[in-house]
Short mmCIF file of C-alpha atoms in Angstrom, two decimals:
data_model
loop_
_atom_site.label_atom_id
_atom_site.label_comp_id
_atom_site.label_asym_id
_atom_site.label_seq_id
_atom_site.Cartn_x
_atom_site.Cartn_y
_atom_site.Cartn_z
CA LEU A 1 106.23 139.30 104.51
CA ALA A 2 104.64 136.92 102.01
CA GLN A 3 105.62 139.30 99.17
CA LEU A 4 109.33 139.11 100.00
CA GLU A 5 110.53 136.03 98.13
CA ASN A 6 113.95 136.05 99.78
CA LEU A 7 112.66 136.10 103.37
CA ARG A 8 111.10 133.35 105.43
CA LEU A 9 110.24 133.38 109.12
CA VAL A 10 110.29 130.02 110.86
CA ASP A 11 109.69 129.10 114.49
CA SER A 12 112.91 127.35 115.53
CA GLY A 13 111.79 126.69 119.08
CA ASN A 14 114.07 129.50 120.24
CA GLY A 15 112.06 132.31 118.69
CA PRO A 16 111.76 133.51 115.11
CA LEU A 17 114.46 132.58 112.65
CA ALA A 18 115.02 135.09 109.82
CA THR A 19 116.44 133.53 106.67
CA VAL A 20 117.56 135.82 103.84
CA GLN A 21 119.14 134.59 100.61
CA VAL A 22 121.34 136.55 98.23
CA SER A 23 118.68 137.73 95.79
CA ALA A 24 120.40 139.80 93.08
CA SER A 25 123.43 139.68 90.83
CA ALA A 26 125.11 142.62 92.58
CA ASP A 27 124.65 141.02 96.01
CA ASP A 28 127.56 138.59 95.76
CA ALA A 29 130.89 139.63 94.30
CA GLU A 30 134.58 138.82 94.06
CA GLU A 31 137.48 141.30 94.24
CA ASP A 32 141.01 140.47 93.08
CA VAL A 33 143.32 141.31 96.00
CA ALA A 34 146.20 142.30 93.71
CA ASP A 35 144.49 144.92 91.53
CA GLY A 36 141.01 145.40 93.02
CA ALA A 37 139.25 144.19 89.87
CA MET A 38 135.63 143.34 90.62
CA ASP A 39 133.40 140.55 89.33
CA VAL A 40 129.74 141.04 90.21
CA THR A 41 128.35 138.50 87.72
CA SER A 42 130.41 135.39 88.45
CA SER A 43 128.57 132.07 88.36
CA ASP A 44 130.48 130.95 91.46
CA LEU A 45 132.34 132.32 94.46
CA GLU A 46 135.90 131.17 94.98
CA LEU A 47 136.54 131.37 98.69
CA ILE A 48 139.36 132.55 98.51
CA GLN A 49 141.83 131.41 95.90
CA GLU A 50 141.01 131.70 92.20
CA SER A 51 143.99 132.41 89.91
CA GLU A 52 145.01 134.84 92.67
CA ALA A 53 143.72 135.58 96.16
CA GLN A 54 140.47 137.47 96.35
CA THR A 55 138.03 139.02 98.77
CA VAL A 56 134.38 137.95 98.57
CA GLY A 57 131.38 140.10 99.44
CA LEU A 58 127.89 138.87 100.35
CA ARG A 59 124.92 141.25 100.69
CA PHE A 60 121.55 140.35 102.13
CA GLN A 61 118.56 142.63 101.44
CA ASN A 62 115.40 143.20 103.46
CA VAL A 63 116.81 141.86 106.73
CA LEU A 64 113.84 142.15 109.08
CA ILE A 65 115.69 142.35 112.37
CA PRO A 66 114.76 145.14 114.79
CA GLN A 67 117.49 147.61 115.77
CA GLY A 68 119.32 146.49 118.91
CA VAL A 69 117.66 143.07 119.27
CA ALA A 70 119.85 140.37 120.88
CA ILE A 71 121.21 137.92 118.30
CA THR A 72 121.61 134.40 119.69
CA SER A 73 122.98 132.70 116.58
CA ALA A 74 123.71 133.41 112.93
CA TYR A 75 125.31 131.53 110.07
CA VAL A 76 125.67 131.52 106.28
CA GLN A 77 124.77 128.41 104.33
CA PHE A 78 126.68 127.86 101.08
CA GLY A 79 125.99 125.42 98.25
CA VAL A 80 128.87 123.59 96.53
CA ASP A 81 129.69 124.60 92.94
CA GLU A 82 133.00 122.71 92.61
CA THR A 83 134.55 119.96 94.72
CA THR A 84 137.57 121.06 96.79
CA SER A 85 139.48 119.63 99.72
CA GLU A 86 142.66 121.70 100.21
CA ALA A 87 143.38 123.30 103.58
CA THR A 88 141.13 126.35 103.85
CA SER A 89 140.49 128.99 106.52
CA LEU A 90 137.96 131.81 106.08
CA THR A 91 137.43 135.00 108.09
CA PHE A 92 134.09 136.83 108.12
CA HIS A 93 133.65 140.54 108.93
CA GLY A 94 130.51 142.58 108.46
CA GLN A 95 130.34 145.92 106.72
CA ALA A 96 130.02 148.57 109.42
CA ALA A 97 127.09 150.32 107.74
CA ASP A 98 123.46 151.00 108.56
CA ASN A 99 122.25 149.89 105.12
CA ALA A 100 124.88 148.22 102.91
CA ALA A 101 124.90 149.22 99.24
CA ALA A 102 124.98 146.68 96.41
CA PHE A 103 128.41 145.78 95.05
CA THR A 104 129.62 147.59 91.93
CA SER A 105 132.37 147.17 89.34
CA THR A 106 134.39 150.01 90.91
CA ALA A 107 137.85 148.72 91.87
CA TYR A 108 138.24 147.65 95.51
CA ASN A 109 134.48 147.93 96.08
CA ILE A 110 134.54 145.19 98.74
CA SER A 111 137.81 145.78 100.61
CA SER A 112 137.32 149.57 100.72
CA ARG A 113 134.18 149.19 102.86
CA THR A 114 134.58 149.83 106.57
CA LYS A 115 134.52 146.51 108.40
CA THR A 116 133.07 145.59 111.78
CA SER A 117 135.41 145.20 114.73
CA ALA A 118 133.92 141.76 115.27
CA SER A 119 135.07 138.92 113.06
CA VAL A 120 134.73 135.14 113.02
CA THR A 121 137.29 132.71 111.63
CA TRP A 122 136.20 129.41 110.11
CA ALA A 123 139.42 127.47 110.58
CA SER A 124 139.86 124.10 108.88
CA VAL A 125 136.81 124.33 106.62
CA PRO A 126 135.69 120.74 105.88
CA ALA A 127 136.20 119.34 102.39
CA TRP A 128 133.37 119.97 99.91
CA PRO A 129 133.28 116.69 97.94
CA THR A 130 129.79 116.83 96.37
CA ILE A 131 128.51 119.38 93.83
CA GLY A 132 125.12 120.77 94.86
CA GLU A 133 125.54 119.87 98.54
CA ALA A 134 124.34 122.46 101.06
CA GLY A 135 124.71 120.79 104.45
CA ASP A 136 126.59 121.12 107.71
CA ASN A 137 130.01 121.12 106.02
CA GLN A 138 128.99 124.20 104.02
CA LYS A 139 127.56 126.05 107.04
CA THR A 140 129.72 128.70 108.71
CA PRO A 141 130.40 128.80 112.43
CA ASP A 142 128.26 131.15 114.53
CA LEU A 143 128.49 134.70 113.12
CA SER A 144 126.27 136.26 115.81
CA ALA A 145 128.99 138.65 117.07
CA VAL A 146 129.33 140.13 113.56
CA ILE A 147 125.58 140.44 112.96
CA GLN A 148 125.05 141.85 116.47
CA GLU A 149 127.52 144.67 115.80
CA ILE A 150 125.61 145.66 112.65
CA VAL A 151 122.06 145.56 114.06
CA THR A 152 123.15 147.41 117.22
CA ARG A 153 124.25 150.41 115.16
CA PRO A 154 122.02 153.42 116.02
CA GLY A 155 121.10 153.88 112.34
CA TRP A 156 120.17 150.25 111.67
CA SER A 157 116.48 149.70 110.82
CA SER A 158 114.55 146.53 110.21
CA GLY A 159 114.40 145.94 106.46
CA ASN A 160 117.88 147.33 105.77
CA ALA A 161 120.59 145.41 103.91
CA LEU A 162 123.74 144.03 105.53
CA ALA A 163 126.95 142.82 103.93
CA LEU A 164 129.65 140.35 104.91
CA VAL A 165 133.29 140.48 103.78
CA VAL A 166 135.13 137.17 103.45
CA THR A 167 138.93 136.80 103.41
CA GLY A 168 141.28 133.94 104.18
CA SER A 169 143.35 131.26 102.51
CA GLY A 170 142.75 128.06 100.57
CA LYS A 171 139.80 127.33 98.31
CA ARG A 172 136.15 126.37 98.54
CA VAL A 173 133.88 127.10 95.56
CA ALA A 174 130.31 128.07 96.38
CA GLU A 175 127.37 128.76 94.12
CA ALA A 176 126.71 132.42 93.34
CA TYR A 177 123.36 134.01 92.53
CA ASP A 178 124.27 134.14 88.83
CA GLY A 179 125.20 130.45 88.76
CA ASN A 180 122.35 128.84 90.70
CA SER A 181 120.08 131.26 92.54
CA ALA A 182 118.45 128.41 94.50
CA LEU A 183 121.84 127.59 96.09
CA ALA A 184 123.01 131.20 96.52
CA PRO A 185 124.40 132.00 99.99
CA THR A 186 121.73 132.22 102.68
CA LEU A 187 121.98 134.06 106.01
CA SER A 188 119.99 132.65 108.94
CA VAL A 189 119.66 134.65 112.16
CA THR A 190 117.94 133.92 115.46
#
């Protein structure tokens, strides 16, 4: 475990907490909804509106969660790249895959992936007024239903990668791995 820079295990009082940060350029990406054009090297992640609507993909590697274990809570922590306050609602699905592949420049590489039945909507996302902030206002609601569906798959194995697909409306601008790797999206699971 100590050799995996993007994984930390912490005792939260409710059992181990696995925390996995986006750790590579091809692990966070944006897809233009209109033409499927992909950006896997953006310095930020517009959730969801850039010049046009887009779909955002987040991939977390080396997720050390045993197959079938009960997930009690899960969330993604974002860091603010640009200040925004317009009305925003985001919906999170998982990729229904045993071991999610990295994102590529192939058109529609995010939206073409099979999504989980489970989804979570983050309605009325709070304003993000401070660049560099990574606090409660940048923390998603509980995504445990989405993560549970992935790790319950018969082919899931501890150490596999999982991906989330984000859609919605409005705009929040989060740091991407290529912009500030220390504030790249982080998945925490208990």
